[in-house]
Amino acid sequence: MKKIPPLSAEFHGLRPTTKDLAKFAGVSRATVDRVLNGREGVKQKTIDKVNQAIQELGFERNLSAANLAKNKSYRFIFVLPRSGDLFLREIVRHIGEAESLLVNDSMAIQVTHLDENDPHRIADYLGELTPKTVDGVAIMAPETPQVRDAILRLHERGVRALSFISNQTRTGDNWVGIDNEAAGATAATLLGRFVQGSKGNVLVVSETMKSRDSLERRHGFDRVLNEAFPHLHALPSLETYGSEERAAAILRETVSRQDIVATYILSSEARAPLTVLRGLDQGRGRAMVTIAHERTPYTEEALRAGHLDAVIAQDPGHLARSAIRKLRAMTDQRRTLISQEKIRIEVLLATNL
Amino acid sequence: MKKIPPLSAEFHGLRPTTKDLAKFAGVSRATVDRVLNGREGVKQKTIDKVNQAIQELGFERNLSAANLAKNKSYRFIFVLPRSGDLFLREIVRHIGEAESLLVNDSMAIQVTHLDENDPHRIADYLGELTPKTVDGVAIMAPETPQVRDAILRLHERGVRALSFISNQTRTGDNWVGIDNEAAGATAATLLGRFVQGSKGNVLVVSETMKSRDSLERRHGFDRVLNEAFPHLHALPSLETYGSEERAAAILRETVSRQDIVATYILSSEARAPLTVLRGLDQGRGRAMVTIAHERTPYTEEALRAGHLDAVIAQDPGHLARSAIRKLRAMTDQRRTLISQEKIRIEVLLATNL
DNA sequence: CTTGTTTTGAGGCACGTGTCTCATTTAGGC
DNA sequence: GCCTAAATGAGACACGTGCCTCAAAACAAG
């Protein structure tokens, strides 16, 4: 019988400690500490020696031990809109779930709801946060100069900041969310392929088109529809402003006047337009292809019941955890796994819920 | 101006330690230790007192400190097939990536490739693993009595075991992977809706139909096709046995004899059948709807180029990390976040790669 | 009550790092 | 070479837990 491959040596290998570092560099542990934690009064030559030793030994600080010694805990805040959106509610739920596990890793997470239409107040709130009280903040707020400035000043003060879901002119890597242009494009691909007839109009419904996210989705949607499905024509976006009455009025009117073969609901609150559409479908006798965004108890139900054909979603749990991991990596000055932090554009059908 | 909501008290709250526990329960730290670590020679009454205190204080052991004290590291092994499958290669890559980050949390991970068709050897290998050398094993192997027994004995010996991707008659919760029935159903939904014509046959290609995963996918596929798309008829599965020549022969013959409107490639190695189909498409002049499984550099390329219409995938990085998290939770006797460990059935189109 | 056994307590050391203090060595300028 | 300031070292204590020893206390059986 062939020999079983043995466990490799490194499998049980011990990692070098600051003691090893000190010995190797020919200095004391106190000096190693001075270099590692950037304290003053160390000669450049000594710094180099220590860094050299770090390289050669492949030393990596044991963060658990360090945090234990410092009695440190990670304190993060999520600043979210006040809106009662089902999607937002899912986010909040998942932040709570994640925190309940992460307390064991000495992390404390807090959610603050602020009126998303009051940039001054958001800026004020952010202005009060200091490294004394908080390590990092994940901010979901529309892009305004005030908020952008407040975020910049947070960084300067040493508080890590992250844009969360809604995109603040891409603060470099400090952003968690999906590519909304691609999300819109994916909606168009599915919608175009699902529509069986030859030609017709496509209804596009949104709560508002004022946000950057909505514009990006619409842009991606139009691009693919024009390129790949020229027989379909997307109508101008109908804005509901979150009101079901308004949704009912404008949808009813448009559907009666045009030959609508499909609907794309591009904002995260799909409930109002879907309810209206369901009523209209019954009147017309035939269902049109309908695609919406975000998985909520409501859209899940609609998918199962066949009132929705597909949902383009981003996993709220993944969003929450990714934000937390990124904030933590930022405070630890560590890198993250790109593949893990990439938020996927999910396609949900009745069969893969 | 309204007042900014203050940070909650618990946000900076300290967690109770074993010292607090001892004081509260009116015992010594030694006794607390005896109870916490299940040592002998403690009166039931004392045990109750300590447990009571744990409840009331909401004590949770600081795992970092404990691991530091024990100088513990988590040692996990992935037992994988030898096959050169692109999907498997992705898995291995992501295990490596995850490990490179997790060494900081004192985890060591090792990958062992064993011939998947030699259950005795796999069982032998598993039989040699003891808690002395390993904390947990993730096993990807076809279901056989030998392997199943070996896994059971691992459990008895105190080594945590997990079925990885391929499913060993659901070992309870100790399994990481997707619901293959639902994956097949999702393939059918997309395929059915993508096919524009009225009726026709659907080609189903697999490397082999001997594995449970293949059967489940096929089952889900047939179910949805029959229920929702009765105008489409799925032909018996063609098995390639991994040989491109064989694939070419059987595909060419079937396509020439039947009116094929779509193809479902249900095994993870899509390369061979896809290459053949591409050639056939050119001959026939029109492309058929084609759906395959797993994201690999090859299927990504095919999606972008339009040779594939959709890919049903499971994120290999997620699989790897989920297995590691689960193994770790098992050794720590902790629970995991269900929502985080649920592997999603992803739908990939050219627009959401 | 005494004896022997079981249960508990007190205390120390360890893990790897952070953060002090105080003494000692080294370097630079004259 | 001397003086002073800068650089380094030696050592202690802390963080929360595990694990050990030895002594003290509580208990059970006679």
Short mmCIF file of C-alpha atoms in Angstrom, two decimals, chain A residues 44-347:
data_model
loop_
_atom_site.label_atom_id
_atom_site.label_comp_id
_atom_site.label_asym_id
_atom_site.label_seq_id
_atom_site.Cartn_x
_atom_site.Cartn_y
_atom_site.Cartn_z
CA GLN A 44 17.25 54.87 11.44
CA LYS A 45 19.88 52.15 11.42
CA THR A 46 18.12 50.32 14.22
CA ILE A 47 14.76 50.69 12.52
CA ASP A 48 16.24 49.13 9.42
CA LYS A 49 17.69 46.25 11.36
CA VAL A 50 14.32 45.45 12.87
CA ASN A 51 12.47 45.77 9.58
CA GLN A 52 15.05 43.50 8.03
CA ALA A 53 14.39 40.93 10.73
CA ILE A 54 10.64 41.26 10.18
CA GLN A 55 11.20 40.50 6.51
CA GLU A 56 13.49 37.56 7.03
CA LEU A 57 11.47 35.92 9.74
CA GLY A 58 8.19 36.75 8.06
CA PHE A 59 7.01 38.15 11.35
CA GLU A 60 3.37 39.11 11.67
CA ARG A 61 2.03 40.67 14.78
CA ASN A 62 -0.43 38.50 16.68
CA LEU A 63 -3.45 40.77 16.61
CA SER A 64 -5.42 38.82 19.21
CA ALA A 65 -2.62 39.15 21.70
CA ALA A 66 -2.17 42.81 20.86
CA ASN A 67 -5.85 43.56 21.27
CA LEU A 68 -5.91 41.62 24.47
CA ALA A 69 -3.01 43.65 25.83
CA LYS A 70 -4.58 46.92 24.74
CA ASN A 71 -7.97 45.78 25.89
CA LYS A 72 -9.14 47.07 22.56
CA SER A 73 -12.54 46.61 21.02
CA TYR A 74 -13.60 47.64 17.56
CA ARG A 75 -16.39 50.18 17.60
CA PHE A 76 -18.19 50.70 14.33
CA ILE A 77 -21.24 52.76 13.45
CA PHE A 78 -23.61 52.35 10.53
CA VAL A 79 -25.25 55.61 9.51
CA LEU A 80 -28.41 54.73 7.61
CA PRO A 81 -31.45 56.57 6.23
CA ARG A 82 -34.61 56.77 8.25
CA SER A 83 -36.74 55.33 5.44
CA GLY A 84 -38.90 52.34 6.20
CA ASP A 85 -37.86 50.51 3.05
CA LEU A 86 -38.07 46.72 3.36
CA PHE A 87 -34.61 46.33 1.90
CA LEU A 88 -33.16 48.68 4.50
CA ARG A 89 -34.91 46.72 7.18
CA GLU A 90 -33.19 43.57 5.96
CA ILE A 91 -29.85 45.35 6.12
CA VAL A 92 -30.45 46.41 9.70
CA ARG A 93 -31.47 42.90 10.62
CA HIS A 94 -28.28 41.46 9.18
CA ILE A 95 -26.10 44.03 10.89
CA GLY A 96 -27.66 42.92 14.14
CA GLU A 97 -27.12 39.27 13.32
CA ALA A 98 -23.50 39.84 12.44
CA GLU A 99 -22.89 41.84 15.58
CA SER A 100 -24.39 39.11 17.73
CA LEU A 101 -21.65 36.79 16.53
CA LEU A 102 -18.87 39.32 16.43
CA VAL A 103 -19.13 40.46 20.03
CA ASN A 104 -16.96 37.43 20.65
CA ASP A 105 -14.27 39.10 18.60
CA SER A 106 -14.73 42.20 20.73
CA MET A 107 -16.57 44.23 18.16
CA ALA A 108 -19.37 46.63 18.98
CA ILE A 109 -21.66 47.86 16.25
CA GLN A 110 -24.27 50.53 16.41
CA VAL A 111 -26.86 51.68 13.90
CA THR A 112 -27.86 55.32 13.67
CA HIS A 113 -30.76 56.42 11.51
CA LEU A 114 -30.56 59.94 10.15
CA ASP A 115 -32.85 61.73 7.72
CA GLU A 116 -31.25 61.08 4.34
CA ASN A 117 -32.55 64.41 3.05
CA ASP A 118 -30.81 66.46 5.70
CA PRO A 119 -27.16 66.47 4.67
CA HIS A 120 -26.31 69.11 7.27
CA ARG A 121 -27.45 66.94 10.08
CA ILE A 122 -25.55 63.95 8.71
CA ALA A 123 -22.44 66.10 8.37
CA ASP A 124 -22.90 67.38 11.92
CA TYR A 125 -23.24 63.89 13.24
CA LEU A 126 -20.14 62.71 11.43
CA GLY A 127 -18.33 65.80 12.65
CA GLU A 128 -18.76 64.72 16.24
CA LEU A 129 -17.15 61.33 15.80
CA THR A 130 -13.57 61.02 16.98
CA PRO A 131 -11.13 58.12 17.26
CA LYS A 132 -11.72 58.33 20.99
CA THR A 133 -15.25 57.06 20.62
CA VAL A 134 -15.34 55.24 17.28
CA ASP A 135 -13.03 53.28 15.01
CA GLY A 136 -15.02 53.33 11.81
CA VAL A 137 -18.26 54.41 10.17
CA ALA A 138 -20.21 52.96 7.27
CA ILE A 139 -22.29 55.67 5.67
CA MET A 140 -25.31 55.22 3.46
CA ALA A 141 -26.36 58.66 2.32
CA PRO A 142 -26.98 60.48 -0.93
CA GLU A 143 -24.00 62.21 -2.38
CA THR A 144 -23.78 65.84 -1.27
CA PRO A 145 -20.82 68.18 -0.80
CA GLN A 146 -21.46 68.42 2.95
CA VAL A 147 -21.39 64.69 3.47
CA ARG A 148 -18.42 64.21 1.22
CA ASP A 149 -16.49 66.83 3.16
CA ALA A 150 -17.49 65.34 6.48
CA ILE A 151 -16.17 61.97 5.32
CA LEU A 152 -12.88 63.50 4.27
CA ARG A 153 -12.50 65.13 7.66
CA LEU A 154 -13.28 61.85 9.36
CA HIS A 155 -10.37 60.30 7.53
CA GLU A 156 -8.08 63.13 8.54
CA ARG A 157 -9.07 62.71 12.15
CA GLY A 158 -8.26 59.02 11.98
CA VAL A 159 -11.77 57.58 11.87
CA ARG A 160 -12.15 55.07 9.04
CA ALA A 161 -15.08 55.76 6.77
CA LEU A 162 -16.77 53.67 4.13
CA SER A 163 -19.58 54.44 1.72
CA PHE A 164 -22.22 51.84 2.11
CA ILE A 165 -24.37 50.77 -0.84
CA SER A 166 -24.95 54.28 -2.15
CA ASN A 167 -21.89 55.53 -3.80
CA GLN A 168 -20.00 58.69 -2.82
CA THR A 169 -18.01 59.33 -6.01
CA ARG A 170 -16.09 56.22 -5.32
CA THR A 171 -13.97 56.98 -2.27
CA GLY A 172 -11.33 54.73 -3.75
CA ASP A 173 -11.65 51.30 -2.28
CA ASN A 174 -13.70 52.50 0.65
CA TRP A 175 -16.98 51.43 -0.74
CA VAL A 176 -19.28 48.46 -0.37
CA GLY A 177 -21.96 47.83 -2.95
CA ILE A 178 -22.73 46.62 -6.43
CA ASP A 179 -22.03 48.06 -9.83
CA ASN A 180 -25.45 49.52 -10.55
CA GLU A 181 -24.76 49.95 -14.24
CA ALA A 182 -24.18 46.21 -14.49
CA ALA A 183 -27.25 45.53 -12.38
CA GLY A 184 -29.39 47.51 -14.81
CA ALA A 185 -27.74 45.72 -17.70
CA THR A 186 -28.52 42.36 -16.14
CA ALA A 187 -32.13 43.34 -15.70
CA ALA A 188 -32.27 44.25 -19.37
CA THR A 189 -30.70 40.97 -20.47
CA LEU A 190 -33.21 38.90 -18.57
CA LEU A 191 -36.15 41.05 -19.51
CA GLY A 192 -35.19 41.04 -23.17
CA ARG A 193 -34.81 37.30 -23.29
CA PHE A 194 -37.93 36.59 -21.29
CA VAL A 195 -40.22 38.64 -23.54
CA GLN A 196 -41.49 36.26 -26.16
CA GLY A 197 -43.36 38.54 -28.57
CA SER A 198 -41.82 40.53 -31.35
CA LYS A 199 -41.94 44.16 -30.34
CA GLY A 200 -43.33 46.46 -27.70
CA ASN A 201 -42.68 49.02 -25.02
CA VAL A 202 -41.03 48.54 -21.68
CA LEU A 203 -42.21 50.37 -18.59
CA VAL A 204 -39.52 51.64 -16.26
CA VAL A 205 -40.67 52.53 -12.77
CA SER A 206 -38.60 54.14 -10.06
CA GLU A 207 -39.23 55.81 -6.76
CA THR A 208 -37.07 58.69 -7.90
CA MET A 209 -34.48 59.25 -10.58
CA LYS A 210 -32.57 61.79 -8.54
CA SER A 211 -30.11 59.36 -7.03
CA ARG A 212 -26.93 58.33 -8.73
CA ASP A 213 -27.80 54.66 -8.23
CA SER A 214 -31.05 55.00 -10.15
CA LEU A 215 -29.36 56.80 -13.00
CA GLU A 216 -26.67 54.16 -13.26
CA ARG A 217 -29.20 51.34 -13.33
CA ARG A 218 -31.24 53.08 -15.95
CA HIS A 219 -28.15 53.71 -18.01
CA GLY A 220 -27.08 50.08 -17.97
CA PHE A 221 -30.61 48.99 -18.71
CA ASP A 222 -30.93 51.23 -21.75
CA ARG A 223 -27.53 50.30 -23.07
CA VAL A 224 -28.27 46.58 -23.19
CA LEU A 225 -31.83 47.01 -24.38
CA ASN A 226 -30.69 49.12 -27.30
CA GLU A 227 -27.78 46.91 -28.22
CA ALA A 228 -29.28 43.47 -27.81
CA PHE A 229 -33.05 43.94 -28.04
CA PRO A 230 -33.76 46.71 -30.54
CA HIS A 231 -37.33 45.51 -30.94
CA LEU A 232 -38.04 46.61 -27.37
CA HIS A 233 -38.37 50.25 -26.51
CA ALA A 234 -37.93 51.54 -22.98
CA LEU A 235 -40.28 54.37 -22.02
CA PRO A 236 -39.14 57.32 -19.89
CA SER A 237 -38.87 56.48 -16.19
CA LEU A 238 -42.03 56.90 -14.16
CA GLU A 239 -41.34 58.24 -10.69
CA THR A 240 -43.63 57.22 -7.86
CA TYR A 241 -42.03 59.28 -5.08
CA GLY A 242 -42.91 56.42 -2.79
CA SER A 243 -46.65 57.03 -3.01
CA GLU A 244 -48.90 54.16 -3.92
CA GLU A 245 -51.66 56.48 -5.13
CA ARG A 246 -49.29 58.26 -7.47
CA ALA A 247 -47.94 54.90 -8.65
CA ALA A 248 -51.46 53.70 -9.38
CA ALA A 249 -52.35 56.83 -11.31
CA ILE A 250 -49.32 57.04 -13.57
CA LEU A 251 -49.07 53.31 -14.18
CA ARG A 252 -52.71 52.95 -15.06
CA GLU A 253 -52.51 55.79 -17.48
CA THR A 254 -49.37 54.63 -19.22
CA VAL A 255 -50.46 51.00 -19.49
CA SER A 256 -53.75 51.99 -21.06
CA ARG A 257 -52.12 54.14 -23.71
CA GLN A 258 -49.16 52.02 -24.76
CA ASP A 259 -48.40 48.48 -25.80
CA ILE A 260 -46.50 47.41 -22.72
CA VAL A 261 -44.81 44.00 -22.84
CA ALA A 262 -42.60 44.29 -19.80
CA THR A 263 -41.86 46.29 -16.68
CA TYR A 264 -38.62 47.11 -14.93
CA ILE A 265 -38.92 48.37 -11.38
CA LEU A 266 -35.52 49.80 -10.67
CA SER A 267 -35.70 51.16 -7.15
CA SER A 268 -35.43 49.04 -4.07
CA GLU A 269 -38.98 49.60 -2.91
CA ALA A 270 -40.92 47.39 -5.32
CA ARG A 271 -44.01 47.01 -3.23
CA ALA A 272 -46.10 49.96 -4.38
CA PRO A 273 -45.66 49.54 -8.15
CA LEU A 274 -46.01 45.77 -7.93
CA THR A 275 -49.30 45.98 -6.13
CA VAL A 276 -50.66 48.28 -8.80
CA LEU A 277 -49.34 46.16 -11.64
CA ARG A 278 -50.92 43.07 -10.22
CA GLY A 279 -54.28 44.76 -10.45
CA LEU A 280 -53.65 45.93 -13.99
CA ASP A 281 -52.56 42.47 -15.12
CA GLN A 282 -55.87 41.03 -14.10
CA GLY A 283 -57.66 43.69 -16.11
CA ARG A 284 -55.60 43.06 -19.20
CA GLY A 285 -55.89 39.34 -19.02
CA ARG A 286 -52.25 38.70 -19.76
CA ALA A 287 -49.20 39.08 -17.57
CA MET A 288 -46.21 41.04 -18.68
CA VAL A 289 -42.63 40.21 -17.87
CA THR A 290 -41.73 41.99 -14.65
CA ILE A 291 -38.34 42.44 -13.08
CA ALA A 292 -37.55 44.18 -9.82
CA HIS A 293 -34.68 44.72 -7.42
CA GLU A 294 -33.75 43.44 -4.00
CA ARG A 295 -34.84 40.41 -2.09
CA THR A 296 -37.38 41.20 0.59
CA PRO A 297 -40.14 39.07 2.04
CA TYR A 298 -42.40 40.83 -0.42
CA THR A 299 -40.43 40.20 -3.61
CA GLU A 300 -39.75 36.63 -2.53
CA GLU A 301 -43.46 36.05 -2.24
CA ALA A 302 -44.09 37.69 -5.61
CA LEU A 303 -41.47 35.47 -7.26
CA ARG A 304 -43.02 32.34 -5.80
CA ALA A 305 -46.47 33.40 -6.86
CA GLY A 306 -45.30 34.20 -10.36
CA HIS A 307 -46.05 37.90 -10.19
CA LEU A 308 -42.39 38.66 -10.64
CA ASP A 309 -40.22 36.92 -13.22
CA ALA A 310 -36.86 37.76 -11.76
CA VAL A 311 -35.29 39.81 -9.03
CA ILE A 312 -31.89 41.43 -9.32
CA ALA A 313 -30.52 41.45 -5.80
CA GLN A 314 -27.57 42.17 -3.61
CA ASP A 315 -27.30 40.05 -0.49
CA PRO A 316 -28.00 42.32 2.50
CA GLY A 317 -26.15 40.01 4.85
CA HIS A 318 -23.13 40.04 2.61
CA LEU A 319 -23.27 43.83 2.40
CA ALA A 320 -23.38 44.18 6.17
CA ARG A 321 -20.61 41.70 6.84
CA SER A 322 -18.43 43.01 4.06
CA ALA A 323 -18.69 46.53 5.45
CA ILE A 324 -17.73 45.28 8.88
CA ARG A 325 -14.80 43.26 7.56
CA LYS A 326 -13.58 46.21 5.53
CA LEU A 327 -13.82 48.61 8.45
CA ARG A 328 -11.97 46.16 10.59
CA ALA A 329 -9.27 45.65 7.99
CA MET A 330 -8.93 49.41 7.69
CA THR A 331 -8.42 49.88 11.41
CA ASP A 332 -5.94 47.01 11.49
CA GLN A 333 -4.24 48.27 8.36
CA ARG A 334 -4.70 44.89 6.77
CA ARG A 335 -5.81 43.94 3.31
CA THR A 336 -9.02 42.04 2.56
CA LEU A 337 -9.78 39.27 0.10
CA ILE A 338 -10.98 40.99 -3.04
CA SER A 339 -13.04 38.00 -4.05
CA GLN A 340 -14.79 37.92 -0.71
CA GLU A 341 -15.67 41.59 -0.67
CA LYS A 342 -17.01 41.74 -4.20
CA ILE A 343 -20.77 42.02 -3.82
CA ARG A 344 -22.40 39.87 -6.43
CA ILE A 345 -25.29 40.92 -8.61
CA GLU A 346 -27.63 38.08 -7.86
CA VAL A 347 -30.34 36.84 -10.14
#
